[in-house]
Amino acid sequence: MNMNNETKLEFALEHTAHLSDLIEGNEYEHHLRDALSTLDFEFKRQLKLERNRKENIKWVNNYSETPP
């Protein structure tokens, strides 16, 4: 299965949400949450960049001048 970057990042965010549920009550939950929040933040940052990149491409394609 070939996925684009946006789909991969969305899946990664789903996994971090599931991991968050799984580590609840773990003896080292605080440490695990710290690491997980770093991953979650980075995946969200990259997803935002990917969506902005796609939006910019769409804008350029819609509004660029075509030669006569």
N, CA and C of each residue as an Amber inpcrd file, in Angstrom:
protein
   204
   0.8460000  -1.1860000   0.0000000   0.0000000   0.0000000   0.0000000
   0.8870000   1.2440000   0.0000000   0.6840000   2.0920000  -0.9760000
   1.4760000   3.3050000  -1.1110000   0.6580000   4.4840000  -0.5850000
   1.1640000   5.1380000   0.4640000   0.4420000   6.2580000   1.0640000
   1.2070000   7.5570000   0.8340000   0.4600000   8.6490000   0.6950000
   1.1210000   9.9440000   0.5910000   1.5020000  10.4280000   1.9980000
   2.2940000  11.4780000   2.0490000   2.7960000  11.9810000   3.3330000
   1.6810000  12.4020000   4.2780000   0.6590000  13.0340000   3.7430000
  -0.4430000  13.4890000   4.5930000  -1.1250000  12.3000000   5.2600000
  -1.3740000  11.2500000   4.5150000  -2.0190000  10.0570000   5.0680000
  -1.1320000   9.3970000   6.1200000   0.1490000   9.3130000   5.8450000
   1.0800000   8.7210000   6.8120000   1.0660000   9.4980000   8.1250000
   1.0710000  10.8170000   8.0330000   1.0760000  11.6410000   9.2330000
  -0.2360000  11.5260000   9.9990000  -1.3440000  11.4250000   9.2810000
  -2.6340000  11.2370000   9.9460000  -2.6630000   9.8990000  10.6820000
  -2.1510000   8.8460000  10.0570000  -2.0760000   7.5430000  10.7140000
  -1.1650000   7.6110000  11.9390000  -0.0500000   8.3050000  11.8260000
   0.8730000   8.4360000  12.9480000   0.1800000   9.1200000  14.1280000
  -0.6160000  10.1370000  13.8410000  -1.3440000  10.8210000  14.9140000
  -2.3930000   9.9130000  15.5560000  -3.0280000   9.0800000  14.7550000
  -3.9670000   8.1060000  15.3220000  -3.2420000   7.1450000  16.2510000
  -2.0560000   6.7200000  15.8420000  -1.2850000   5.7930000  16.6720000
  -0.8390000   6.4440000  17.9760000  -0.4370000   7.6960000  17.9210000
  -0.0380000   8.3540000  19.1700000  -1.2290000   8.4830000  20.1120000
  -2.4180000   8.6840000  19.5530000  -3.6250000   8.7510000  20.3910000
  -3.8800000   7.3930000  21.0540000  -3.7160000   6.3180000  20.3010000
  -3.9100000   4.9800000  20.8710000  -2.8410000   4.6710000  21.9130000
  -1.6060000   5.0550000  21.6360000  -0.5330000   4.8430000  22.6090000
  -0.8050000   5.6040000  23.8960000  -1.3570000   6.7780000  23.7640000
  -1.6910000   7.5750000  24.9410000  -2.6550000   6.8060000  25.8510000
  -3.6370000   6.1570000  25.2410000  -4.5700000   5.3400000  26.0150000
  -3.8650000   4.1430000  26.6430000  -2.9610000   3.5110000  25.9020000
  -2.3000000   2.3020000  26.3750000  -1.3270000   2.5510000  27.5260000
  -0.7170000   3.7180000  27.5750000   0.2640000   3.9750000  28.6420000
  -0.3850000   4.4830000  29.9220000  -1.6790000   4.7320000  29.8610000
  -2.3870000   5.2150000  31.0510000  -2.2340000   4.2000000  32.1820000
  -1.7870000   4.6850000  33.3170000  -1.6090000   3.8320000  34.4830000
  -0.2570000   3.1430000  34.5380000   0.5720000   3.3050000  33.5310000
   1.9020000   2.7190000  33.5280000   2.7400000   3.3790000  34.6120000
   3.5900000   2.5970000  35.2360000   4.4450000   3.1130000  36.3080000
   5.2820000   4.3070000  35.8390000   5.6510000   4.3130000  34.5710000
   6.4790000   5.3840000  34.0130000   5.6780000   6.2570000  33.0390000
   4.4040000   6.3810000  33.3110000   3.5050000   7.1270000  32.4200000
   4.0190000   8.5400000  32.1310000   4.5070000   9.2190000  33.1590000
   4.9750000  10.5950000  32.9710000   6.0910000  10.6560000  31.9230000
   7.0510000   9.7590000  32.0170000   8.1660000   9.7490000  31.0700000
   7.6930000   9.3720000  29.6700000   6.8000000   8.4040000  29.6130000
   6.2740000   7.9890000  28.3180000   5.4660000   9.1140000  27.6730000
   4.6910000   9.8300000  28.4740000   3.9000000  10.9490000  27.9410000
   4.7930000  12.0570000  27.4020000   5.8930000  12.2970000  28.0820000
   6.8360000  13.3140000  27.5940000   7.3280000  12.9650000  26.1890000
   7.7500000  11.7090000  26.0170000   8.2440000  11.2740000  24.7090000
   7.1240000  11.2850000  23.6730000   5.9520000  10.8440000  24.0790000
   4.8170000  10.7830000  23.1660000   4.3580000  12.1790000  22.7490000
   4.3980000  13.1160000  23.6720000   3.9610000  14.4750000  23.3310000
   4.9280000  15.1180000  22.3290000   6.2020000  14.7690000  22.4220000
   7.1750000  15.2610000  21.4490000   6.8440000  14.7240000  20.0610000
   6.5610000  13.4300000  19.9760000   6.1730000  12.8330000  18.6970000
   4.8940000  13.4550000  18.1660000   3.9130000  13.5810000  19.0350000
   2.6170000  14.1350000  18.6410000   2.7750000  15.5560000  18.0930000
   3.5480000  16.3680000  18.7890000   3.7940000  17.7410000  18.3570000
   4.4560000  17.7660000  16.9830000   5.4690000  16.9170000  16.7950000
   6.2070000  16.8990000  15.5280000   5.3270000  16.4050000  14.3800000
   4.5170000  15.3850000  14.6180000   3.6070000  14.9110000  13.5670000
   2.6050000  15.9960000  13.1830000   2.0790000  16.7180000  14.1570000
   1.1260000  17.7970000  13.8720000   1.8000000  18.9260000  13.0960000
   3.0420000  19.2350000  13.4630000   3.7890000  20.2860000  12.7660000
   4.0050000  19.9040000  11.3090000   4.4360000  18.6630000  11.0860000
   4.6830000  18.2170000   9.7250000   3.3920000  18.1300000   8.9090000
   2.3010000  17.7220000   9.5380000   1.0190000  17.6480000   8.8410000
   0.5680000  19.0410000   8.4110000   0.7570000  20.0130000   9.2810000
   0.4020000  21.3980000   8.9370000   1.2400000  21.8810000   7.7510000
   2.5390000  21.5910000   7.7810000   3.4090000  21.9860000   6.6680000
   2.9860000  21.3090000   5.3680000   2.6540000  20.0280000   5.4550000
   2.2420000  19.2830000   4.2610000   0.9520000  19.8530000   3.6780000
   0.0070000  20.1610000   4.5350000  -1.2620000  20.7290000   4.0630000
  -1.0600000  22.1200000   3.4760000  -0.1940000  22.9150000   4.0910000
   0.1170000  24.2460000   3.5470000   0.7930000  24.1280000   2.1900000
   1.6990000  23.1550000   2.0590000   2.3880000  22.9370000   0.7910000
   1.3830000  22.5810000  -0.3010000   0.4570000  21.6890000   0.0120000
  -0.5560000  21.2930000  -0.9660000  -1.4650000  22.4690000  -1.3250000
  -1.8040000  23.2590000  -0.3390000  -2.6590000  24.4280000  -0.5770000
  -1.9470000  25.4370000  -1.4770000  -0.6430000  25.6280000  -1.2620000
   0.1300000  26.5410000  -2.0970000   0.2160000  26.0440000  -3.5330000
   0.3990000  24.7420000  -3.7000000   0.4390000  24.1710000  -5.0550000
  -0.9080000  24.3750000  -5.7410000  -1.9760000  24.1350000  -5.0090000
  -3.3170000  24.3080000  -5.5630000  -3.5410000  25.7690000  -5.9560000
  -3.1090000  26.6910000  -5.1010000  -3.2770000  28.1170000  -5.3800000
  -2.5040000  28.4970000  -6.6380000  -1.2650000  28.0480000  -6.7310000
  -0.4320000  28.3740000  -7.8980000  -1.0660000  27.8150000  -9.1620000
  -1.5680000  26.5880000  -9.1100000  -2.1930000  25.9900000 -10.2840000
  -3.4690000  26.7090000 -10.6950000  -4.1960000  27.2270000  -9.7300000
  -5.4650000  27.9060000 -10.0330000  -5.2760000  29.3560000 -10.4940000
  -4.2260000  30.0100000 -10.0200000  -4.0870000  31.4350000 -10.2690000
  -2.8810000  31.8350000 -11.1140000  -2.1270000  30.8650000 -11.5520000
  -0.9810000  31.2270000 -12.3830000  -1.4550000  31.6010000 -13.7790000
  -0.7310000  32.5030000 -14.3700000  -1.1000000  32.9510000 -15.7070000
  -0.6380000  31.9260000 -16.7310000  -1.4750000  31.6790000 -17.6740000
  -1.0790000  30.7850000 -18.7570000  -0.7530000  31.6270000 -19.9790000
   0.2520000  31.2310000 -20.7090000   0.6250000  32.0220000 -21.8820000
  -0.5010000  31.9970000 -22.9280000  -0.6370000  33.0630000 -23.6960000
  -1.7210000  33.1280000 -24.7010000  -1.5630000  32.1240000 -25.8100000
